[in-house]
Amino acid sequence: MGAYEEAMAYALRLLGARAQSERRLREKLAARFPEEAVERVLERLKAMGYLDDQAFARSFVETHRKYGPLKLKALLRARGVPEEVAEEAVGEASVEDALRVLRRYPHRRDKAKAVRFLQGRGFPLGVALEAYRLALEEEKG
């Protein structure tokens, strides 16, 4: 079996276990196989629809809804997703998303802790404050 076939089998095993960004898969393949085999495999996987950074980013965002946009973008960049693809997949910070996360936080009555919690989850300060205000209104009304 040639380098291309071995690289393809390895890439398919990796993708079968977990979705990968193109950069991350390229790094893993480059550590084991010659560059020309890696390039051929990546092109073939893209043509087959098995390697798509946009689909990977959208799926990642859907499965990590407990985080805000700032954290999601950082996590995607750490996984090798290009900046513009991460921006598109994540979108803008919404107060509704922050409120949904805050509803599950046990210390939501303590303003400082609640806002810090949301900021730690990747929500901007303005969105965190508005979500806190709405959470208080929900509890009162």
mmCIF file of N, CA and C in Angstrom:
data_model
loop_
_atom_site.group_PDB
_atom_site.id
_atom_site.type_symbol
_atom_site.label_atom_id
_atom_site.label_comp_id
_atom_site.label_asym_id
_atom_site.label_seq_id
_atom_site.Cartn_x
_atom_site.Cartn_y
_atom_site.Cartn_z
ATOM 1 N N MET A 1 0.857 -1.180 0.000
ATOM 2 C CA MET A 1 0.000 0.000 0.000
ATOM 3 C C MET A 1 0.897 1.235 0.000
ATOM 4 N N GLY A 2 0.569 2.203 -0.850
ATOM 5 C CA GLY A 2 1.379 3.408 -0.975
ATOM 6 C C GLY A 2 1.066 4.429 0.104
ATOM 7 N N ALA A 3 1.851 5.498 0.105
ATOM 8 C CA ALA A 3 1.689 6.555 1.110
ATOM 9 C C ALA A 3 0.307 7.197 1.018
ATOM 10 N N TYR A 4 -0.184 7.418 -0.208
ATOM 11 C CA TYR A 4 -1.507 8.030 -0.370
ATOM 12 C C TYR A 4 -2.594 7.158 0.254
ATOM 13 N N GLU A 5 -2.562 5.858 -0.043
ATOM 14 C CA GLU A 5 -3.595 4.951 0.490
ATOM 15 C C GLU A 5 -3.525 4.880 2.014
ATOM 16 N N GLU A 6 -2.315 4.808 2.549
ATOM 17 C CA GLU A 6 -2.166 4.766 4.015
ATOM 18 C C GLU A 6 -2.649 6.070 4.646
ATOM 19 N N ALA A 7 -2.295 7.186 4.024
ATOM 20 C CA ALA A 7 -2.717 8.484 4.549
ATOM 21 C C ALA A 7 -4.233 8.617 4.492
ATOM 22 N N MET A 8 -4.847 8.148 3.409
ATOM 23 C CA MET A 8 -6.301 8.215 3.284
ATOM 24 C C MET A 8 -6.967 7.354 4.355
ATOM 25 N N ALA A 9 -6.466 6.156 4.564
ATOM 26 C CA ALA A 9 -7.040 5.272 5.584
ATOM 27 C C ALA A 9 -6.921 5.910 6.971
ATOM 28 N N TYR A 10 -5.773 6.498 7.247
ATOM 29 C CA TYR A 10 -5.550 7.152 8.544
ATOM 30 C C TYR A 10 -6.492 8.349 8.703
ATOM 31 N N ALA A 11 -6.611 9.157 7.654
ATOM 32 C CA ALA A 11 -7.491 10.329 7.699
ATOM 33 C C ALA A 11 -8.944 9.918 7.921
ATOM 34 N N LEU A 12 -9.370 8.875 7.254
ATOM 35 C CA LEU A 12 -10.744 8.416 7.431
ATOM 36 C C LEU A 12 -10.984 7.882 8.843
ATOM 37 N N ARG A 13 -9.974 7.219 9.411
ATOM 38 C CA ARG A 13 -10.087 6.772 10.804
ATOM 39 C C ARG A 13 -10.224 7.970 11.742
ATOM 40 N N LEU A 14 -9.409 8.979 11.523
ATOM 41 C CA LEU A 14 -9.476 10.178 12.359
ATOM 42 C C LEU A 14 -10.829 10.871 12.232
ATOM 43 N N LEU A 15 -11.302 11.023 11.009
ATOM 44 C CA LEU A 15 -12.583 11.678 10.787
ATOM 45 C C LEU A 15 -13.755 10.836 11.286
ATOM 46 N N GLY A 16 -13.579 9.526 11.281
ATOM 47 C CA GLY A 16 -14.628 8.651 11.797
ATOM 48 C C GLY A 16 -14.770 8.766 13.304
ATOM 49 N N ALA A 17 -13.660 9.057 13.977
ATOM 50 C CA ALA A 17 -13.696 9.185 15.429
ATOM 51 C C ALA A 17 -14.238 10.546 15.852
ATOM 52 N N ARG A 18 -13.863 11.603 15.098
ATOM 53 C CA ARG A 18 -14.256 12.960 15.472
ATOM 54 C C ARG A 18 -14.071 13.876 14.274
ATOM 55 N N ALA A 19 -14.976 14.818 14.127
ATOM 56 C CA ALA A 19 -14.829 15.810 13.057
ATOM 57 C C ALA A 19 -13.561 16.622 13.302
ATOM 58 N N GLN A 20 -12.903 17.007 12.237
ATOM 59 C CA GLN A 20 -11.642 17.738 12.333
ATOM 60 C C GLN A 20 -11.689 18.953 11.420
ATOM 61 N N SER A 21 -10.945 19.976 11.789
ATOM 62 C CA SER A 21 -10.759 21.101 10.866
ATOM 63 C C SER A 21 -9.675 20.688 9.877
ATOM 64 N N GLU A 22 -9.634 21.395 8.755
ATOM 65 C CA GLU A 22 -8.628 21.069 7.738
ATOM 66 C C GLU A 22 -7.213 21.242 8.295
ATOM 67 N N ARG A 23 -6.980 22.325 9.023
ATOM 68 C CA ARG A 23 -5.634 22.559 9.555
ATOM 69 C C ARG A 23 -5.207 21.468 10.533
ATOM 70 N N ARG A 24 -6.121 21.072 11.412
ATOM 71 C CA ARG A 24 -5.793 20.055 12.414
ATOM 72 C C ARG A 24 -5.497 18.718 11.726
ATOM 73 N N LEU A 25 -6.311 18.358 10.737
ATOM 74 C CA LEU A 25 -6.099 17.108 10.020
ATOM 75 C C LEU A 25 -4.794 17.154 9.231
ATOM 76 N N ARG A 26 -4.509 18.298 8.636
ATOM 77 C CA ARG A 26 -3.254 18.467 7.889
ATOM 78 C C ARG A 26 -2.055 18.245 8.813
ATOM 79 N N GLU A 27 -2.116 18.810 10.017
ATOM 80 C CA GLU A 27 -1.016 18.654 10.980
ATOM 81 C C GLU A 27 -0.815 17.181 11.352
ATOM 82 N N LYS A 28 -1.917 16.493 11.604
ATOM 83 C CA LYS A 28 -1.813 15.085 12.000
ATOM 84 C C LYS A 28 -1.271 14.220 10.861
ATOM 85 N N LEU A 29 -1.715 14.482 9.658
ATOM 86 C CA LEU A 29 -1.233 13.713 8.510
ATOM 87 C C LEU A 29 0.227 14.048 8.192
ATOM 88 N N ALA A 30 0.583 15.327 8.276
ATOM 89 C CA ALA A 30 1.951 15.757 7.944
ATOM 90 C C ALA A 30 2.983 15.148 8.886
ATOM 91 N N ALA A 31 2.576 14.800 10.084
ATOM 92 C CA ALA A 31 3.496 14.190 11.034
ATOM 93 C C ALA A 31 3.856 12.758 10.633
ATOM 94 N N ARG A 32 3.065 12.142 9.751
ATOM 95 C CA ARG A 32 3.278 10.729 9.390
ATOM 96 C C ARG A 32 3.555 10.471 7.922
ATOM 97 N N PHE A 33 3.099 11.385 7.059
ATOM 98 C CA PHE A 33 3.135 11.089 5.632
ATOM 99 C C PHE A 33 3.782 12.219 4.836
ATOM 100 N N PRO A 34 4.281 11.893 3.618
ATOM 101 C CA PRO A 34 4.887 12.926 2.765
ATOM 102 C C PRO A 34 3.867 13.990 2.350
ATOM 103 N N GLU A 35 4.366 15.177 2.087
ATOM 104 C CA GLU A 35 3.504 16.321 1.778
ATOM 105 C C GLU A 35 2.592 16.076 0.586
ATOM 106 N N GLU A 36 3.099 15.456 -0.487
ATOM 107 C CA GLU A 36 2.248 15.253 -1.670
ATOM 108 C C GLU A 36 1.089 14.303 -1.375
ATOM 109 N N ALA A 37 1.311 13.303 -0.529
ATOM 110 C CA ALA A 37 0.228 12.392 -0.149
ATOM 111 C C ALA A 37 -0.802 13.132 0.699
ATOM 112 N N VAL A 38 -0.336 13.977 1.604
ATOM 113 C CA VAL A 38 -1.230 14.746 2.473
ATOM 114 C C VAL A 38 -2.115 15.662 1.627
ATOM 115 N N GLU A 39 -1.514 16.363 0.670
ATOM 116 C CA GLU A 39 -2.284 17.283 -0.177
ATOM 117 C C GLU A 39 -3.333 16.541 -0.998
ATOM 118 N N ARG A 40 -2.954 15.401 -1.559
ATOM 119 C CA ARG A 40 -3.908 14.606 -2.347
ATOM 120 C C ARG A 40 -5.069 14.136 -1.479
ATOM 121 N N VAL A 41 -4.756 13.678 -0.269
ATOM 122 C CA VAL A 41 -5.796 13.188 0.642
ATOM 123 C C VAL A 41 -6.749 14.321 1.015
ATOM 124 N N LEU A 42 -6.202 15.475 1.349
ATOM 125 C CA LEU A 42 -7.053 16.604 1.749
ATOM 126 C C LEU A 42 -7.958 17.046 0.601
ATOM 127 N N GLU A 43 -7.409 17.120 -0.593
ATOM 128 C CA GLU A 43 -8.223 17.502 -1.752
ATOM 129 C C GLU A 43 -9.337 16.484 -1.991
ATOM 130 N N ARG A 44 -9.000 15.212 -1.881
ATOM 131 C CA ARG A 44 -9.995 14.153 -2.090
ATOM 132 C C ARG A 44 -11.094 14.205 -1.024
ATOM 133 N N LEU A 45 -10.706 14.407 0.224
ATOM 134 C CA LEU A 45 -11.685 14.479 1.313
ATOM 135 C C LEU A 45 -12.607 15.686 1.151
ATOM 136 N N LYS A 46 -12.051 16.807 0.707
ATOM 137 C CA LYS A 46 -12.892 17.994 0.456
ATOM 138 C C LYS A 46 -13.869 17.718 -0.679
ATOM 139 N N ALA A 47 -13.387 17.072 -1.736
ATOM 140 C CA ALA A 47 -14.247 16.761 -2.881
ATOM 141 C C ALA A 47 -15.375 15.801 -2.477
ATOM 142 N N MET A 48 -15.071 14.905 -1.558
ATOM 143 C CA MET A 48 -16.072 13.939 -1.092
ATOM 144 C C MET A 48 -17.028 14.556 -0.059
ATOM 145 N N GLY A 49 -16.710 15.740 0.440
ATOM 146 C CA GLY A 49 -17.556 16.391 1.436
ATOM 147 C C GLY A 49 -17.265 15.967 2.864
ATOM 148 N N TYR A 50 -16.170 15.260 3.083
ATOM 149 C CA TYR A 50 -15.820 14.798 4.433
ATOM 150 C C TYR A 50 -15.020 15.823 5.215
ATOM 151 N N LEU A 51 -14.493 16.825 4.541
ATOM 152 C CA LEU A 51 -13.660 17.831 5.186
ATOM 153 C C LEU A 51 -14.181 19.208 4.791
ATOM 154 N N ASP A 52 -14.866 19.862 5.726
ATOM 155 C CA ASP A 52 -15.490 21.153 5.457
ATOM 156 C C ASP A 52 -15.422 21.981 6.740
ATOM 157 N N ASP A 53 -14.557 22.990 6.750
ATOM 158 C CA ASP A 53 -14.382 23.802 7.952
ATOM 159 C C ASP A 53 -15.660 24.533 8.345
ATOM 160 N N GLN A 54 -16.451 24.971 7.380
ATOM 161 C CA GLN A 54 -17.694 25.679 7.706
ATOM 162 C C GLN A 54 -18.687 24.752 8.398
ATOM 163 N N ALA A 55 -18.839 23.548 7.886
ATOM 164 C CA ALA A 55 -19.745 22.581 8.508
ATOM 165 C C ALA A 55 -19.229 22.189 9.889
ATOM 166 N N PHE A 56 -17.923 22.008 10.010
ATOM 167 C CA PHE A 56 -17.314 21.683 11.301
ATOM 168 C C PHE A 56 -17.604 22.787 12.313
ATOM 169 N N ALA A 57 -17.414 24.040 11.905
ATOM 170 C CA ALA A 57 -17.628 25.173 12.810
ATOM 171 C C ALA A 57 -19.091 25.284 13.230
ATOM 172 N N ARG A 58 -20.019 25.130 12.282
ATOM 173 C CA ARG A 58 -21.450 25.202 12.617
ATOM 174 C C ARG A 58 -21.836 24.094 13.594
ATOM 175 N N SER A 59 -21.352 22.903 13.351
ATOM 176 C CA SER A 59 -21.646 21.779 14.230
ATOM 177 C C SER A 59 -21.056 22.006 15.624
ATOM 178 N N PHE A 60 -19.847 22.518 15.667
ATOM 179 C CA PHE A 60 -19.185 22.788 16.945
ATOM 180 C C PHE A 60 -19.982 23.812 17.748
ATOM 181 N N VAL A 61 -20.435 24.865 17.092
ATOM 182 C CA VAL A 61 -21.209 25.909 17.771
ATOM 183 C C VAL A 61 -22.517 25.325 18.303
ATOM 184 N N GLU A 62 -23.187 24.499 17.529
ATOM 185 C CA GLU A 62 -24.447 23.896 17.973
ATOM 186 C C GLU A 62 -24.268 22.999 19.193
ATOM 187 N N THR A 63 -23.159 22.292 19.274
ATOM 188 C CA THR A 63 -22.950 21.371 20.392
ATOM 189 C C THR A 63 -22.309 22.037 21.608
ATOM 190 N N HIS A 64 -21.946 23.308 21.485
ATOM 191 C CA HIS A 64 -21.317 24.021 22.599
ATOM 192 C C HIS A 64 -22.098 25.299 22.928
ATOM 193 N N ARG A 65 -23.406 25.200 23.011
ATOM 194 C CA ARG A 65 -24.265 26.351 23.252
ATOM 195 C C ARG A 65 -24.103 26.953 24.646
ATOM 196 N N LYS A 66 -23.394 26.289 25.546
ATOM 197 C CA LYS A 66 -23.220 26.827 26.887
ATOM 198 C C LYS A 66 -22.185 27.942 26.910
ATOM 199 N N TYR A 67 -21.552 28.213 25.787
ATOM 200 C CA TYR A 67 -20.547 29.266 25.701
ATOM 201 C C TYR A 67 -21.050 30.431 24.872
ATOM 202 N N GLY A 68 -20.491 31.594 25.151
ATOM 203 C CA GLY A 68 -20.799 32.791 24.392
ATOM 204 C C GLY A 68 -19.913 32.896 23.169
ATOM 205 N N PRO A 69 -20.155 33.916 22.355
ATOM 206 C CA PRO A 69 -19.440 34.041 21.080
ATOM 207 C C PRO A 69 -17.927 34.242 21.219
ATOM 208 N N LEU A 70 -17.506 34.956 22.237
ATOM 209 C CA LEU A 70 -16.066 35.195 22.390
ATOM 210 C C LEU A 70 -15.319 33.890 22.657
ATOM 211 N N LYS A 71 -15.870 33.085 23.540
ATOM 212 C CA LYS A 71 -15.234 31.807 23.872
ATOM 213 C C LYS A 71 -15.333 30.833 22.702
ATOM 214 N N LEU A 72 -16.477 30.802 22.034
ATOM 215 C CA LEU A 72 -16.642 29.902 20.889
ATOM 216 C C LEU A 72 -15.622 30.214 19.794
ATOM 217 N N LYS A 73 -15.426 31.499 19.518
ATOM 218 C CA LYS A 73 -14.440 31.877 18.502
ATOM 219 C C LYS A 73 -13.045 31.431 18.902
ATOM 220 N N ALA A 74 -12.709 31.606 20.172
ATOM 221 C CA ALA A 74 -11.384 31.187 20.650
ATOM 222 C C ALA A 74 -11.224 29.672 20.550
ATOM 223 N N LEU A 75 -12.258 28.932 20.905
ATOM 224 C CA LEU A 75 -12.198 27.466 20.824
ATOM 225 C C LEU A 75 -12.064 27.004 19.375
ATOM 226 N N LEU A 76 -12.782 27.635 18.481
ATOM 227 C CA LEU A 76 -12.691 27.266 17.066
ATOM 228 C C LEU A 76 -11.310 27.587 16.506
ATOM 229 N N ARG A 77 -10.777 28.758 16.848
ATOM 230 C CA ARG A 77 -9.426 29.107 16.374
ATOM 231 C C ARG A 77 -8.404 28.118 16.905
ATOM 232 N N ALA A 78 -8.578 27.681 18.150
ATOM 233 C CA ALA A 78 -7.654 26.705 18.735
ATOM 234 C C ALA A 78 -7.729 25.364 18.005
ATOM 235 N N ARG A 79 -8.847 25.087 17.379
ATOM 236 C CA ARG A 79 -9.015 23.837 16.634
ATOM 237 C C ARG A 79 -8.662 23.989 15.160
ATOM 238 N N GLY A 80 -8.103 25.131 14.798
ATOM 239 C CA GLY A 80 -7.604 25.315 13.443
ATOM 240 C C GLY A 80 -8.586 25.887 12.450
ATOM 241 N N VAL A 81 -9.699 26.413 12.919
ATOM 242 C CA VAL A 81 -10.681 26.996 12.015
ATOM 243 C C VAL A 81 -10.257 28.436 11.708
ATOM 244 N N PRO A 82 -10.237 28.829 10.441
ATOM 245 C CA PRO A 82 -9.864 30.206 10.095
ATOM 246 C C PRO A 82 -10.788 31.234 10.758
ATOM 247 N N GLU A 83 -10.252 32.408 11.041
ATOM 248 C CA GLU A 83 -10.974 33.478 11.739
ATOM 249 C C GLU A 83 -12.313 33.816 11.089
ATOM 250 N N GLU A 84 -12.318 33.995 9.766
ATOM 251 C CA GLU A 84 -13.558 34.404 9.101
ATOM 252 C C GLU A 84 -14.620 33.305 9.143
ATOM 253 N N VAL A 85 -14.213 32.053 9.109
ATOM 254 C CA VAL A 85 -15.160 30.935 9.208
ATOM 255 C C VAL A 85 -15.744 30.882 10.624
ATOM 256 N N ALA A 86 -14.896 31.097 11.618
ATOM 257 C CA ALA A 86 -15.358 31.110 13.009
ATOM 258 C C ALA A 86 -16.342 32.253 13.236
ATOM 259 N N GLU A 87 -16.028 33.441 12.713
ATOM 260 C CA GLU A 87 -16.928 34.597 12.842
ATOM 261 C C GLU A 87 -18.303 34.290 12.268
ATOM 262 N N GLU A 88 -18.309 33.709 11.075
ATOM 263 C CA GLU A 88 -19.564 33.405 10.401
ATOM 264 C C GLU A 88 -20.378 32.364 11.163
ATOM 265 N N ALA A 89 -19.720 31.352 11.687
ATOM 266 C CA ALA A 89 -20.426 30.275 12.383
ATOM 267 C C ALA A 89 -20.996 30.730 13.722
ATOM 268 N N VAL A 90 -20.278 31.601 14.408
ATOM 269 C CA VAL A 90 -20.685 32.008 15.751
ATOM 270 C C VAL A 90 -21.736 33.102 15.710
ATOM 271 N N GLY A 91 -21.542 34.105 14.880
ATOM 272 C CA GLY A 91 -22.499 35.203 14.814
ATOM 273 C C GLY A 91 -22.321 36.163 15.976
ATOM 274 N N GLU A 92 -23.364 36.901 16.262
ATOM 275 C CA GLU A 92 -23.327 37.919 17.309
ATOM 276 C C GLU A 92 -23.804 37.350 18.641
ATOM 277 N N ALA A 93 -23.420 38.039 19.690
ATOM 278 C CA ALA A 93 -23.850 37.656 21.039
ATOM 279 C C ALA A 93 -25.310 38.036 21.206
ATOM 280 N N SER A 94 -26.118 37.100 21.648
ATOM 281 C CA SER A 94 -27.519 37.434 21.878
ATOM 282 C C SER A 94 -27.832 37.341 23.366
ATOM 283 N N VAL A 95 -28.664 38.251 23.808
ATOM 284 C CA VAL A 95 -29.071 38.280 25.207
ATOM 285 C C VAL A 95 -29.843 37.004 25.534
ATOM 286 N N GLU A 96 -30.598 36.492 24.567
ATOM 287 C CA GLU A 96 -31.378 35.276 24.802
ATOM 288 C C GLU A 96 -30.462 34.093 25.119
ATOM 289 N N ASP A 97 -29.355 33.982 24.386
ATOM 290 C CA ASP A 97 -28.401 32.896 24.657
ATOM 291 C C ASP A 97 -27.810 33.043 26.052
ATOM 292 N N ALA A 98 -27.429 34.265 26.410
ATOM 293 C CA ALA A 98 -26.858 34.505 27.737
ATOM 294 C C ALA A 98 -27.880 34.208 28.828
ATOM 295 N N LEU A 99 -29.122 34.594 28.595
ATOM 296 C CA LEU A 99 -30.181 34.346 29.576
ATOM 297 C C LEU A 99 -30.420 32.845 29.742
ATOM 298 N N ARG A 100 -30.391 32.115 28.647
ATOM 299 C CA ARG A 100 -30.568 30.657 28.719
ATOM 300 C C ARG A 100 -29.461 30.020 29.562
ATOM 301 N N VAL A 101 -28.236 30.471 29.381
ATOM 302 C CA VAL A 101 -27.117 29.947 30.165
ATOM 303 C C VAL A 101 -27.265 30.356 31.630
ATOM 304 N N LEU A 102 -27.646 31.595 31.865
ATOM 305 C CA LEU A 102 -27.774 32.108 33.227
ATOM 306 C C LEU A 102 -28.874 31.395 34.000
ATOM 307 N N ARG A 103 -29.933 30.990 33.343
ATOM 308 C CA ARG A 103 -31.038 30.300 34.029
ATOM 309 C C ARG A 103 -30.561 29.027 34.730
ATOM 310 N N ARG A 104 -29.522 28.407 34.207
ATOM 311 C CA ARG A 104 -29.019 27.163 34.809
ATOM 312 C C ARG A 104 -27.942 27.407 35.862
ATOM 313 N N TYR A 105 -27.565 28.668 36.064
ATOM 314 C CA TYR A 105 -26.500 28.993 37.017
ATOM 315 C C TYR A 105 -27.118 29.197 38.397
ATOM 316 N N PRO A 106 -26.650 28.471 39.416
ATOM 317 C CA PRO A 106 -27.295 28.532 40.733
ATOM 318 C C PRO A 106 -27.127 29.870 41.466
ATOM 319 N N HIS A 107 -26.103 30.657 41.170
ATOM 320 C CA HIS A 107 -25.855 31.914 41.879
ATOM 321 C C HIS A 107 -26.340 33.124 41.087
ATOM 322 N N ARG A 108 -27.420 32.979 40.343
ATOM 323 C CA ARG A 108 -27.828 34.059 39.462
ATOM 324 C C ARG A 108 -28.377 35.281 40.198
ATOM 325 N N ARG A 109 -28.662 35.177 41.487
ATOM 326 C CA ARG A 109 -29.154 36.351 42.233
ATOM 327 C C ARG A 109 -28.009 37.276 42.631
ATOM 328 N N ASP A 110 -26.811 36.755 42.697
ATOM 329 C CA ASP A 110 -25.631 37.560 43.026
ATOM 330 C C ASP A 110 -25.121 38.174 41.722
ATOM 331 N N LYS A 111 -25.319 39.481 41.581
ATOM 332 C CA LYS A 111 -25.010 40.150 40.315
ATOM 333 C C LYS A 111 -23.557 39.976 39.903
ATOM 334 N N ALA A 112 -22.631 40.205 40.810
ATOM 335 C CA ALA A 112 -21.206 40.122 40.455
ATOM 336 C C ALA A 112 -20.847 38.707 39.987
ATOM 337 N N LYS A 113 -21.305 37.707 40.706
ATOM 338 C CA LYS A 113 -20.993 36.322 40.326
ATOM 339 C C LYS A 113 -21.653 35.946 39.006
ATOM 340 N N ALA A 114 -22.891 36.355 38.831
ATOM 341 C CA ALA A 114 -23.626 36.006 37.612
ATOM 342 C C ALA A 114 -22.981 36.646 36.385
ATOM 343 N N VAL A 115 -22.628 37.919 36.488
ATOM 344 C CA VAL A 115 -22.019 38.615 35.353
ATOM 345 C C VAL A 115 -20.636 38.042 35.073
ATOM 346 N N ARG A 116 -19.853 37.780 36.115
ATOM 347 C CA ARG A 116 -18.527 37.165 35.936
ATOM 348 C C ARG A 116 -18.647 35.786 35.293
ATOM 349 N N PHE A 117 -19.651 35.032 35.715
ATOM 350 C CA PHE A 117 -19.893 33.707 35.143
ATOM 351 C C PHE A 117 -20.150 33.806 33.643
ATOM 352 N N LEU A 118 -21.039 34.722 33.262
ATOM 353 C CA LEU A 118 -21.350 34.886 31.841
ATOM 354 C C LEU A 118 -20.140 35.382 31.053
ATOM 355 N N GLN A 119 -19.376 36.281 31.618
ATOM 356 C CA GLN A 119 -18.176 36.751 30.924
ATOM 357 C C GLN A 119 -17.164 35.615 30.784
ATOM 358 N N GLY A 120 -17.056 34.784 31.791
ATOM 359 C CA GLY A 120 -16.163 33.626 31.709
ATOM 360 C C GLY A 120 -16.601 32.639 30.646
ATOM 361 N N ARG A 121 -17.889 32.612 30.380
ATOM 362 C CA ARG A 121 -18.425 31.745 29.334
ATOM 363 C C ARG A 121 -18.321 32.363 27.950
ATOM 364 N N GLY A 122 -17.815 33.595 27.878
ATOM 365 C CA GLY A 122 -17.577 34.199 26.574
ATOM 366 C C GLY A 122 -18.606 35.202 26.108
ATOM 367 N N PHE A 123 -19.417 35.723 27.024
ATOM 368 C CA PHE A 123 -20.388 36.748 26.658
ATOM 369 C C PHE A 123 -19.809 38.124 26.970
ATOM 370 N N PRO A 124 -20.013 39.103 26.094
ATOM 371 C CA PRO A 124 -19.542 40.464 26.361
ATOM 372 C C PRO A 124 -20.250 41.058 27.589
ATOM 373 N N LEU A 125 -19.629 42.048 28.212
ATOM 374 C CA LEU A 125 -20.158 42.646 29.435
ATOM 375 C C LEU A 125 -21.579 43.176 29.254
ATOM 376 N N GLY A 126 -21.838 43.908 28.184
ATOM 377 C CA GLY A 126 -23.174 44.469 27.963
ATOM 378 C C GLY A 126 -24.249 43.406 27.869
ATOM 379 N N VAL A 127 -23.947 42.328 27.189
ATOM 380 C CA VAL A 127 -24.897 41.219 27.048
ATOM 381 C C VAL A 127 -25.102 40.536 28.403
ATOM 382 N N ALA A 128 -24.024 40.362 29.160
ATOM 383 C CA ALA A 128 -24.119 39.725 30.482
ATOM 384 C C ALA A 128 -24.982 40.564 31.427
ATOM 385 N N LEU A 129 -24.795 41.877 31.428
ATOM 386 C CA LEU A 129 -25.589 42.748 32.294
ATOM 387 C C LEU A 129 -27.066 42.728 31.915
ATOM 388 N N GLU A 130 -27.345 42.761 30.631
ATOM 389 C CA GLU A 130 -28.743 42.724 30.178
ATOM 390 C C GLU A 130 -29.395 41.386 30.518
ATOM 391 N N ALA A 131 -28.681 40.298 30.368
ATOM 392 C CA ALA A 131 -29.220 38.981 30.722
ATOM 393 C C ALA A 131 -29.507 38.909 32.218
ATOM 394 N N TYR A 132 -28.623 39.472 33.021
ATOM 395 C CA TYR A 132 -28.842 39.497 34.471
ATOM 396 C C TYR A 132 -30.118 40.276 34.798
ATOM 397 N N ARG A 133 -30.281 41.449 34.164
ATOM 398 C CA ARG A 133 -31.462 42.267 34.398
ATOM 399 C C ARG A 133 -32.741 41.502 34.031
ATOM 400 N N LEU A 134 -32.713 40.820 32.902
ATOM 401 C CA LEU A 134 -33.883 40.048 32.468
ATOM 402 C C LEU A 134 -34.154 38.864 33.394
ATOM 403 N N ALA A 135 -33.104 38.238 33.898
ATOM 404 C CA ALA A 135 -33.268 37.116 34.823
ATOM 405 C C ALA A 135 -33.945 37.584 36.113
ATOM 406 N N LEU A 136 -33.558 38.766 36.589
ATOM 407 C CA LEU A 136 -34.207 39.318 37.792
ATOM 408 C C LEU A 136 -35.688 39.607 37.531
ATOM 409 N N GLU A 137 -35.993 40.168 36.372
ATOM 410 C CA GLU A 137 -37.394 40.454 36.020
ATOM 411 C C GLU A 137 -38.214 39.171 35.953
ATOM 412 N N GLU A 138 -37.615 38.117 35.403
ATOM 413 C CA GLU A 138 -38.324 36.821 35.329
ATOM 414 C C GLU A 138 -38.667 36.307 36.718
ATOM 415 N N GLU A 139 -37.712 36.435 37.648
ATOM 416 C CA GLU A 139 -37.940 35.917 39.002
ATOM 417 C C GLU A 139 -38.992 36.724 39.736
ATOM 418 N N LYS A 140 -39.028 38.020 39.495
ATOM 419 C CA LYS A 140 -40.009 38.894 40.183
ATOM 420 C C LYS A 140 -41.402 38.729 39.584
ATOM 421 N N GLY A 141 -41.453 38.576 38.279
ATOM 422 C CA GLY A 141 -42.755 38.565 37.600
ATOM 423 C C GLY A 141 -43.183 37.235 37.260
#
